[in-house]
Coordinates of C-alpha atoms and ligand atoms in Angstrom, one line a residue:
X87 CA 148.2 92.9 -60.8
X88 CA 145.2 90.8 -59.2
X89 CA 144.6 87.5 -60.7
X90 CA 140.8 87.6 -61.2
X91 CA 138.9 84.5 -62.1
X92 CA 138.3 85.5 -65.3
X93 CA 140.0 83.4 -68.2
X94 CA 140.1 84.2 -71.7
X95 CA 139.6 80.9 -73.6
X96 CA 142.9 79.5 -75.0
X97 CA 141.8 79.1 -78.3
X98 CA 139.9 81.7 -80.5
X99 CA 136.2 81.2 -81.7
X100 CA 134.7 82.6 -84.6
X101 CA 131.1 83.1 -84.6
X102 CA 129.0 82.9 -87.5
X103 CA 126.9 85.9 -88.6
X104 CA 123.4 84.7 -88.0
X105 CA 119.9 86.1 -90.0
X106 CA 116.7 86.4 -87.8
X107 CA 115.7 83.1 -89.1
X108 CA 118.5 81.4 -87.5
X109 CA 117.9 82.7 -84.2
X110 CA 114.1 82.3 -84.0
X111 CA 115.3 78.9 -84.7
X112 CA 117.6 78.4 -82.2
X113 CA 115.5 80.2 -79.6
X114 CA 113.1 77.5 -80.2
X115 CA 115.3 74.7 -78.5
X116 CA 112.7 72.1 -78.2
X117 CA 111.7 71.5 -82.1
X118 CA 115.6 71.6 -82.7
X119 CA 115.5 68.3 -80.6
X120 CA 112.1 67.2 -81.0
X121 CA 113.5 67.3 -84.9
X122 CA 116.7 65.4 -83.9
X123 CA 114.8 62.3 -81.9
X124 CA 112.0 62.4 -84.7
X125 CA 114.4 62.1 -88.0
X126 CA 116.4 60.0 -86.4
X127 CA 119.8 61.5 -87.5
X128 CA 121.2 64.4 -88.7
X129 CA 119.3 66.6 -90.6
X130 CA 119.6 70.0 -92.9
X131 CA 117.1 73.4 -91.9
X132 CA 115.8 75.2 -95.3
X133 CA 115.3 78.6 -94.9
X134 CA 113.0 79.7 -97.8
X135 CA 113.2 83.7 -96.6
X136 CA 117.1 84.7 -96.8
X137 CA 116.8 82.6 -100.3
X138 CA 113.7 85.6 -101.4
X139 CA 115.9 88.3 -100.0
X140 CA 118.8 87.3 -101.8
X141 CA 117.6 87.4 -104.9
X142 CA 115.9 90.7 -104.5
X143 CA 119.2 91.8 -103.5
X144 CA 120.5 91.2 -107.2
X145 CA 117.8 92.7 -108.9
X146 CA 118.0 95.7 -107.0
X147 CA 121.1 95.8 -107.8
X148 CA 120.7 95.9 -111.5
X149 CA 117.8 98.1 -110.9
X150 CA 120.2 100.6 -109.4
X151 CA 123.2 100.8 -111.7
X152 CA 120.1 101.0 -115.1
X153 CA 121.0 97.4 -116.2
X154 CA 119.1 95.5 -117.8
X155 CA 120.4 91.9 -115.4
X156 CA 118.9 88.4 -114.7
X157 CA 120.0 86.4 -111.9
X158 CA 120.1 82.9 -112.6
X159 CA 120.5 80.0 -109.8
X160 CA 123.3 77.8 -109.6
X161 CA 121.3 74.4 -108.6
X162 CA 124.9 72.8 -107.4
X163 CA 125.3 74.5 -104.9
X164 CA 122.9 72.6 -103.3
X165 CA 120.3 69.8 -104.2
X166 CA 116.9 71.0 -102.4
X167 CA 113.9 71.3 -104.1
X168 CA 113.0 73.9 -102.1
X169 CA 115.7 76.5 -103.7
X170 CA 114.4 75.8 -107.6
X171 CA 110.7 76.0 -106.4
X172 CA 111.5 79.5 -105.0
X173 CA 113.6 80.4 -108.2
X174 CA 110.3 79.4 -110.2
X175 CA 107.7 81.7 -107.9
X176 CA 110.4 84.7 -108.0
X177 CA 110.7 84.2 -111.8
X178 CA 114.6 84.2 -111.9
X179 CA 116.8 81.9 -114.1
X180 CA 118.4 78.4 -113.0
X181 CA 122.1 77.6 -114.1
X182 CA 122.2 73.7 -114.4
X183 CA 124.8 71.5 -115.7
X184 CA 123.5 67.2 -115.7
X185 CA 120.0 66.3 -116.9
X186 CA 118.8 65.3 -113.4
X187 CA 119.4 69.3 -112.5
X188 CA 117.4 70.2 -115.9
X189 CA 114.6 67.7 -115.5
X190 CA 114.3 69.1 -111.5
X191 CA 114.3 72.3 -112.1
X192 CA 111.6 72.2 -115.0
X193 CA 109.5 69.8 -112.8
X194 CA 109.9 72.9 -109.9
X195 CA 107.9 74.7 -112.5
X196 CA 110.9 76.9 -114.0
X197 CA 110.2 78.1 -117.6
X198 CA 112.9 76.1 -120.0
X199 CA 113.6 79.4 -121.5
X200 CA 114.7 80.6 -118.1
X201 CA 117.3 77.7 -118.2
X202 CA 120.7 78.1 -118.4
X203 CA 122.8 74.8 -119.3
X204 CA 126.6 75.6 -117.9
X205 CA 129.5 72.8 -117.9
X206 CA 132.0 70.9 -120.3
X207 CA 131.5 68.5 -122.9
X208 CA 127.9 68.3 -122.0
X209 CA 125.8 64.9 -122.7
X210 CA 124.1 64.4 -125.7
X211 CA 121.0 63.5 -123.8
X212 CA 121.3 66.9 -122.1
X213 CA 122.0 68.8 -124.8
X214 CA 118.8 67.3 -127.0
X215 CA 116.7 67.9 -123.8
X216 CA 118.1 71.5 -123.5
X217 CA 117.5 72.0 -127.5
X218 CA 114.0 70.6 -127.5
X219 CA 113.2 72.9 -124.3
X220 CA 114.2 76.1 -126.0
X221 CA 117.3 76.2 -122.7
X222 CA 120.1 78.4 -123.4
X223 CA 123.5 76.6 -123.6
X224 CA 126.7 78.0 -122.7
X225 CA 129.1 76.0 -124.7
X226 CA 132.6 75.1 -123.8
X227 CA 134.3 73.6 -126.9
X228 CA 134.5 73.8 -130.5
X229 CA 133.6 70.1 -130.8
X230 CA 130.4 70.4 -127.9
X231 CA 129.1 73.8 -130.8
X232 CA 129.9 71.1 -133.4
X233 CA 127.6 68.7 -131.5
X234 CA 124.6 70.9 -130.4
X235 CA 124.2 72.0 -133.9
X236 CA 124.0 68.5 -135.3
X237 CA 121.6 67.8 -132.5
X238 CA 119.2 71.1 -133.3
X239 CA 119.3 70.5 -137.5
X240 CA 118.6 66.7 -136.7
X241 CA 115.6 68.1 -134.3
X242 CA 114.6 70.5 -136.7
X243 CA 115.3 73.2 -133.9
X244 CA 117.6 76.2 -133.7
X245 CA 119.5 76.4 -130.6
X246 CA 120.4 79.0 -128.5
X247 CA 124.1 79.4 -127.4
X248 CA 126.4 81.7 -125.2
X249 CA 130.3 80.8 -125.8
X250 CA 132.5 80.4 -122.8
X251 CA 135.2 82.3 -122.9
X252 CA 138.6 80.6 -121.4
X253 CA 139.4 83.5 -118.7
X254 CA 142.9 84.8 -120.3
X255 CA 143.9 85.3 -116.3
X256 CA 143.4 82.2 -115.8
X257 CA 144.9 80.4 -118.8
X258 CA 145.2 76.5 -117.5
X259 CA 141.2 76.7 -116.8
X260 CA 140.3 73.8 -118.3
X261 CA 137.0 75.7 -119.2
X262 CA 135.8 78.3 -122.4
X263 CA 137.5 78.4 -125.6
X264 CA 140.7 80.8 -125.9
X265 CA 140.7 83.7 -128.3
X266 CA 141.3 81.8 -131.5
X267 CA 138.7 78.6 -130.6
X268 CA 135.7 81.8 -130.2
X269 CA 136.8 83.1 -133.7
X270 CA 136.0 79.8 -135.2
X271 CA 133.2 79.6 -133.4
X272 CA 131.8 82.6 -134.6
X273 CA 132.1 81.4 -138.1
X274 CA 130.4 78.3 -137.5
X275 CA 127.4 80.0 -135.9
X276 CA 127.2 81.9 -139.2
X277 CA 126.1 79.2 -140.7
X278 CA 124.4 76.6 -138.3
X279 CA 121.6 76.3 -136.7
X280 CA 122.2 78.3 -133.7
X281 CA 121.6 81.2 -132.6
X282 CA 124.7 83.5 -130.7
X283 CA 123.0 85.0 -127.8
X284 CA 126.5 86.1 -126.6
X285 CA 129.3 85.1 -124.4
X286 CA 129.8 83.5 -120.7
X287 CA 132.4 82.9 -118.4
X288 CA 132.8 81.3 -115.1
X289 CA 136.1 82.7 -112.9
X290 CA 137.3 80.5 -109.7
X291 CA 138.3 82.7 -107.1
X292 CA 136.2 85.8 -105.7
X293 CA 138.4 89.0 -107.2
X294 CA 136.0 91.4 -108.4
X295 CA 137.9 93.6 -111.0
X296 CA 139.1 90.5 -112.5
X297 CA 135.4 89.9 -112.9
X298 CA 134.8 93.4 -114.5
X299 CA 137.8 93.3 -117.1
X300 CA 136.9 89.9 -118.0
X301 CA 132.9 91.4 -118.7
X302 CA 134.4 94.5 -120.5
X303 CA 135.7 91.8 -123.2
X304 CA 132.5 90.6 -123.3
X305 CA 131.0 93.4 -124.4
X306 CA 133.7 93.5 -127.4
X307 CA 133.0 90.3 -128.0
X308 CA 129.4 91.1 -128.6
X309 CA 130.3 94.0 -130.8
X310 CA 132.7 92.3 -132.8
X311 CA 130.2 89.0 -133.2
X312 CA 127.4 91.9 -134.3
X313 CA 129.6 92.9 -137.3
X314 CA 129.0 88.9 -138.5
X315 CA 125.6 89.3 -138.8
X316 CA 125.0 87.2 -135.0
X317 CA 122.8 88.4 -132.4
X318 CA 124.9 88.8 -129.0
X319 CA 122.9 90.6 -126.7
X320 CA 124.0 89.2 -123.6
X321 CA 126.9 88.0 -121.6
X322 CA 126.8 85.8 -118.4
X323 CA 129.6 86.7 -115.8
X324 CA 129.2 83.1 -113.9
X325 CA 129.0 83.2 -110.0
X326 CA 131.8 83.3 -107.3
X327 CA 129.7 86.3 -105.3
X328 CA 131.5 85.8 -102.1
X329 CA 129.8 85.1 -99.2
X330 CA 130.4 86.7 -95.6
X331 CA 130.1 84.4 -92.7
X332 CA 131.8 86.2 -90.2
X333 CA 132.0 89.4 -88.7
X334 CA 135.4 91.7 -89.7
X335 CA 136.7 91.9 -86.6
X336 CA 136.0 88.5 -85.2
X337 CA 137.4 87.1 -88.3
X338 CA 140.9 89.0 -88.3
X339 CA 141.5 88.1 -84.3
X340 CA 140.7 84.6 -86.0
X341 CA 143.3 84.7 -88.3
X342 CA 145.6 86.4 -86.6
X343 CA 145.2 83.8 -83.2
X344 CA 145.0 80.4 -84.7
X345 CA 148.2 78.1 -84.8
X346 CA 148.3 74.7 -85.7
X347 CA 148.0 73.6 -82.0
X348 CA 144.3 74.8 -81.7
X349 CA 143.8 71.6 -84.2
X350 CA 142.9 68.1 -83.0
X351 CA 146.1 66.0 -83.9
X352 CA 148.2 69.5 -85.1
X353 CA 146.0 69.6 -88.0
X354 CA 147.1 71.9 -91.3
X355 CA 145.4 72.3 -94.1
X356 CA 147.1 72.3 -97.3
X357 CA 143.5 74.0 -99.0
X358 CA 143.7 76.9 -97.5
X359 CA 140.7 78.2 -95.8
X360 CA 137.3 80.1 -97.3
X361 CA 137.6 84.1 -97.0
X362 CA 135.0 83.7 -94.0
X363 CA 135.0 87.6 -94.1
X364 CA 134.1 89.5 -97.1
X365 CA 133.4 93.2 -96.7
X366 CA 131.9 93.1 -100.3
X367 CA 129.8 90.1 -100.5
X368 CA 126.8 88.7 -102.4
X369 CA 124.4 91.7 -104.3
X370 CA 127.3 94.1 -103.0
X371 CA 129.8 92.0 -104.7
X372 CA 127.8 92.9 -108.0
X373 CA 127.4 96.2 -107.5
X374 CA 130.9 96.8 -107.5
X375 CA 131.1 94.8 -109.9
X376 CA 128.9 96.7 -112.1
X377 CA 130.9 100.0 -111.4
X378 CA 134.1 99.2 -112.1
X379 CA 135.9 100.2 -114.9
X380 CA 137.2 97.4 -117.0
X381 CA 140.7 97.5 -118.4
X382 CA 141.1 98.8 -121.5
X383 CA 137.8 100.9 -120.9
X384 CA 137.1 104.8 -119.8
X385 CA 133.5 103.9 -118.6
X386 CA 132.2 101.8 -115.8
X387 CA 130.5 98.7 -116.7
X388 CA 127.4 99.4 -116.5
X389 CA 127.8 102.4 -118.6
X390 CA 129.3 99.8 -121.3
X391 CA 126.2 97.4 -121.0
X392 CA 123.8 100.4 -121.3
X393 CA 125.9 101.6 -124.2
X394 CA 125.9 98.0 -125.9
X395 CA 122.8 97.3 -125.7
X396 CA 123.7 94.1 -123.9
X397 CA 122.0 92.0 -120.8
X398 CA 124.1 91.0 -118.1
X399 CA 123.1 87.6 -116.6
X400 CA 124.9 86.7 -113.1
X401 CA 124.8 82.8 -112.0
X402 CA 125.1 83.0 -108.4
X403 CA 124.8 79.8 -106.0
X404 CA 126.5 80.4 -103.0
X405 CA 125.6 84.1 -102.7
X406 CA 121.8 83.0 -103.0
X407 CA 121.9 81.1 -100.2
X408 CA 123.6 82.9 -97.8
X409 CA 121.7 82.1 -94.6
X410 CA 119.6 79.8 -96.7
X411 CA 119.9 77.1 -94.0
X412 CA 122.2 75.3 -91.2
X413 CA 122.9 71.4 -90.3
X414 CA 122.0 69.5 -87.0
X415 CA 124.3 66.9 -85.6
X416 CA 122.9 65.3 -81.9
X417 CA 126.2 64.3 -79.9
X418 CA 126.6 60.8 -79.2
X419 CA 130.1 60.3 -77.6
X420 CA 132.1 63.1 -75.7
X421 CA 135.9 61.5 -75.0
X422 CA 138.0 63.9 -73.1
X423 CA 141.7 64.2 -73.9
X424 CA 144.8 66.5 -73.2
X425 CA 142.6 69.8 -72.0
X426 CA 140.0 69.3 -74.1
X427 CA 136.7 67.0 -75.9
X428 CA 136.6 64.9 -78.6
X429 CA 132.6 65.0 -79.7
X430 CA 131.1 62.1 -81.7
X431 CA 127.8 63.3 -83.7
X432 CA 125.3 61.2 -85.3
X433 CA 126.8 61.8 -89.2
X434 CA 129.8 62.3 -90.9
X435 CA 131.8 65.2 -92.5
X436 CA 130.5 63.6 -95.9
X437 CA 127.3 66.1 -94.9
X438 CA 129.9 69.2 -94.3
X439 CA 131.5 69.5 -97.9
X440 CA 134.5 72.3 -97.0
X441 CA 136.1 68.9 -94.8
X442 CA 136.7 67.0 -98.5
X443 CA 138.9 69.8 -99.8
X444 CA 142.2 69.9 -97.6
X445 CA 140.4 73.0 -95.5
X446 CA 137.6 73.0 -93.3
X447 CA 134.4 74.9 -92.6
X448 CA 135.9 77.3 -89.6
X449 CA 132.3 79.2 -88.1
X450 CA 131.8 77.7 -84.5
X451 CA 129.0 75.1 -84.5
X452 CA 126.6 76.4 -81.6
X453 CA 126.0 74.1 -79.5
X454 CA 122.2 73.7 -78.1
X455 CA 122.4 71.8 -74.6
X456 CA 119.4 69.1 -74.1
X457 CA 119.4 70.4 -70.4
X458 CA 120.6 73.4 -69.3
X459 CA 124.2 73.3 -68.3
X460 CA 126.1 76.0 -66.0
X461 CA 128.8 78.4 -68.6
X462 CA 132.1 77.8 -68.8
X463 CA 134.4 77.7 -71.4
X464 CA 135.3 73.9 -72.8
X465 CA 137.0 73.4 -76.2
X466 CA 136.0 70.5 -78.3
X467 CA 136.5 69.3 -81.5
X468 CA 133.8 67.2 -83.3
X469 CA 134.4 64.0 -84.8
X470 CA 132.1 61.6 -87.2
X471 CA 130.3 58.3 -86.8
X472 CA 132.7 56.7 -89.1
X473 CA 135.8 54.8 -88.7
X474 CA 138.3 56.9 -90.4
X475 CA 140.7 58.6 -88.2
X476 CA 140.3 61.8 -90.9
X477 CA 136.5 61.7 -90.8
X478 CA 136.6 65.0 -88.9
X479 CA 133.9 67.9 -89.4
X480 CA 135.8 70.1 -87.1
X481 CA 140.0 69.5 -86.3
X482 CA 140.1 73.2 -84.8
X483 CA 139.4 72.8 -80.7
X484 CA 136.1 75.3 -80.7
X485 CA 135.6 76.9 -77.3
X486 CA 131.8 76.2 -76.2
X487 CA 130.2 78.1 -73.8
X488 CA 129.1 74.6 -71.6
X489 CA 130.2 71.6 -71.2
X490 CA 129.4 69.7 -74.0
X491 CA 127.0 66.5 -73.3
X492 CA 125.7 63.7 -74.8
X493 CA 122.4 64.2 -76.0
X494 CA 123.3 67.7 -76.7
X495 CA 122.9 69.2 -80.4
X496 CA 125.6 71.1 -82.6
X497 CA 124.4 73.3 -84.8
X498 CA 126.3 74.3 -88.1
X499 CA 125.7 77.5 -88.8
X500 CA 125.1 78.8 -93.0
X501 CA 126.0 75.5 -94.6
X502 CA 123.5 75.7 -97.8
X503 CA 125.9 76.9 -99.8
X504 CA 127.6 73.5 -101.4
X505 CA 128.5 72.3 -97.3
X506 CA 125.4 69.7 -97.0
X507 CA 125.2 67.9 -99.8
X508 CA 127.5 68.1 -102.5
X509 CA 129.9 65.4 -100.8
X510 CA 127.0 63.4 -99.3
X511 CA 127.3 59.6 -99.5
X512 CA 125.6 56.8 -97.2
X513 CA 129.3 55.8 -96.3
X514 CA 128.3 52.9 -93.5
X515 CA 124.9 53.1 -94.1
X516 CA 124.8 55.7 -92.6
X517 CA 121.1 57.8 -93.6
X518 CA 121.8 60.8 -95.8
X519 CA 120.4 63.8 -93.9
X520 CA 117.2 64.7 -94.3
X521 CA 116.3 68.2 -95.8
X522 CA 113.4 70.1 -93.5
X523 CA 111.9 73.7 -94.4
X524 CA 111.6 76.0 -91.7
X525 CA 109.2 79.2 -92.1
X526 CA 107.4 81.5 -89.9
X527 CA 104.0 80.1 -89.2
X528 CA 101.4 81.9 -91.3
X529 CA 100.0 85.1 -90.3
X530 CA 102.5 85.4 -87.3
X531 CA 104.0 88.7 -86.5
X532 CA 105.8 87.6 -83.4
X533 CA 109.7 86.7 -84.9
X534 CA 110.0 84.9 -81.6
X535 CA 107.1 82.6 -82.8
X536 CA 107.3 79.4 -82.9
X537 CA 108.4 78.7 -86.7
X538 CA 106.7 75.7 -88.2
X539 CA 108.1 72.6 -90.8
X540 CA 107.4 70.7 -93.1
X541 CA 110.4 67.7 -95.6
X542 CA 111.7 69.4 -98.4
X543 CA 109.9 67.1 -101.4
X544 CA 111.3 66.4 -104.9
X545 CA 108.9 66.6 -107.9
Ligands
PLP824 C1 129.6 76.7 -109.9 C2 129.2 77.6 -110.9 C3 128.4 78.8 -110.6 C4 128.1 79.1 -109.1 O1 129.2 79.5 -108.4 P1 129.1 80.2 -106.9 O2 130.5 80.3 -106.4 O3 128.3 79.2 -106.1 O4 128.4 81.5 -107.1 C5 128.0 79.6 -111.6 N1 128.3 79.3 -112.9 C6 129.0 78.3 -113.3 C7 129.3 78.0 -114.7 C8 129.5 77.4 -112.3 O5 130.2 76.3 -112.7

């Protein structure tokens, strides 16, 4: 057989899925850079349109299975303002867990009834801010119940609580109360001043029937808490909508390709990696969700939650933010070794959260050249500004379509879900990343328009 001159690259790439947003962006090469010179450092792109569409996603997807739903924002998953102001105009819900999320997302313009406090053993400061406010609590402990009802009858307030339930699958959680803890509960709501809106529960992990057995107790829960006089009308199923970054097929050649010699230094990862691929993801994710039967049931969710009477609220993060933004690096050092590059960007793997938890965030990085460079296939793998030998934001060697140069930018594709911020530290004095909205310019048709920007601002 001929040889031709055609050569597959060595190691395999997996692209990221990429919304119109991010290509208008990265068709407009110039204000990638003119961003990069001007901030001075790496920076974070906020797409406010994938966030909208997202979240009409959800409703729809109550709307569709006759549920009465509410989706509810999960402000970890990243610290923007941008994300809570949009949950404010679209009039969902915000899932917080410290006072500075609380007192954010009410300064965004959120109604505190629209508020839902998640997390353990939560401050007494938050709690009497979250009682004065009229938030709705999800409570973790008998002790935490014990505490938020002596804060509402010192305030003169009732409170309104959901009880986390410790997922039976998942018994060394160290989250919710097991089956016993939620009896007593119950009896102390009886006579406190609270009031039971119903039950939550927050699973690690993205298994959706798992999801709908666990919300099938809910509902029993709810039934059972009725026959003491409580209200329980609603039960929050947490978040954990997975998230697909990658197409099917790229991501199983992916999988099935990669070997510990496409890593800089042989690198393994003891986390394990992300389901990059998820054929059921995000809104999807919940629609299944919603028409599954759960064990111990004849009827589909849904049907229960009709039949019940009872709300369902869903607190995604990641899934609202898919394609929500991406994270500029410029390229200020390209070393070559043994068959392939080791980049040096302008910031550190602090501002690419997968990195700090023994895995790492696999889509390719496109890489935008300053000048254009002929094609060719290079691997490289892209190291920070830092002096730790681990300080890595990508081990795996990523093929590149060019050579890459200094000057040149790499572009982190889908990271708004917990990737740029909830690791970031000014480690060396280093700047954190700025955050900068990107939207279509107003009253512009054209997709290829130039889109326009503006600093994400705090209250
Ligand atoms: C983190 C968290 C969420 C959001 O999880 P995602 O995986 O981002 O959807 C929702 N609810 C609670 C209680 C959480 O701790």
């Amino acid at each position: 057989m001929a040889v031709t001159a055609v050569t597959a690259p060595a190691v395999p790439s997996l692209p990221a899925r990429q919304a119109p947003e991010t290509r208008a962006l990265l068709a407009a090469g110039p204000l990638l850079h003119e961003l990069s010179h001007g901030l001075g450092g790496p920076y974070h792109v906020l797409f406010p349109g994938p966030f909208d569409a997202n979240a009409a996603a959800f409703r729809d997807a109550f709307a569709e299975a006759g549920v009465a739903g509410r989706v509810y924002y999960a402000k970890k998953a990243n610290k923007a303002a941008l994300y809570t102001e949009r949950a404010a105009v679209l009039g969902l819900g915000v899932d917080v867990a410290s006072l500075g999320e609380l007192r954010e997302t009410l300064a965004c313009g959120v109604p505190a009834p629209d508020v839902v406090v998640t997390g353990p053993a939560k401050a007494d400061d938050l709690l009497r801010v979250a009682v004065l406010q009229g938030a709705l609590v999800a409570v973790d402990a008998l002790d935490e119940l014990d505490r938020i009802a002596h804060a509402a009858a010192g305030l003169g307030r009732t409170a309104r609580v959901l009880l986390r339930r410790l997922p039976p699958a998942q018994p060394h959680s160290r989250f919710g109360m097991d089956a016993e803890e939620l009896e007593a509960a119950l009896r102390r709501c009886a006579d406190a001043p609270l009031v039971l809106e119903g039950f939550s529960f927050h699973l690690s992990g993205y298994d959706l029937p798992a999801r709908a057995d666990l919300a099938g107790e809910l509902v029993r829960l709810c039934r059972h808490a009725r026959t003491l006089g409580l209200r329980a009308d609603r039960i929050s199923i947490g978040g954990g909508f997975p998230v697909d970054y990658a197409d099917g097929d790229d991501w199983r050649r992916f999988t099935e390709e990669q070997r510990p010699e496409h890593y800089h230094a042989r690198k393994t990862f003891s986390g394990g990696f992300y389901p990059y691929h998820s054929p059921v993801a995000g809104a999807g994710a919940l629609r299944a969700i919603l028409a599954a039967v759960p064990a111990g049931e004849a009827d589909p969710l849904a049907a229960l939650l009709r039949a019940a009477g009872v709300t369902l609220l869903v607190e995604p993060g990641r899934a609202l933010l898919d394609q929500a933004g991406c994270t500029v690096f410029r390229i200020q050092g390209v070393k070559e070794r043994d068959g392939y590059a080791i980049l040096t960007v302008d910031g550190s793997s602090l501002s690419l959260s997968e990195q700090w938890f023994e895995s790492e965030f696999l889509p390719d990085p496109v890489l935008v050249p300053r000048v254009p460079s002929p094609e060719g296939t290079h691997e490289a793998c892209v190291g920070a500004a830092t002096c730790l030998e681990s300080d890595m934001l990508t081990w795996r060697r990523v093929p590149f379509p060019h050579r890459p140069a200094v000057g040149d930018l790499l572009v982190y594709l889908n990271t708004a879900g917990y990737q740029m911020d909830s690791n970031e530290s000014p480690f060396h004095e280093l700047p954190l990343p700025p955050k900068v909205v990107v939207e279509p310019a107003p009253g512009s048709a054209d997709p290829a328009a130039r889109p326009r920007w503006r600093l994400d601002r705090h209250p």
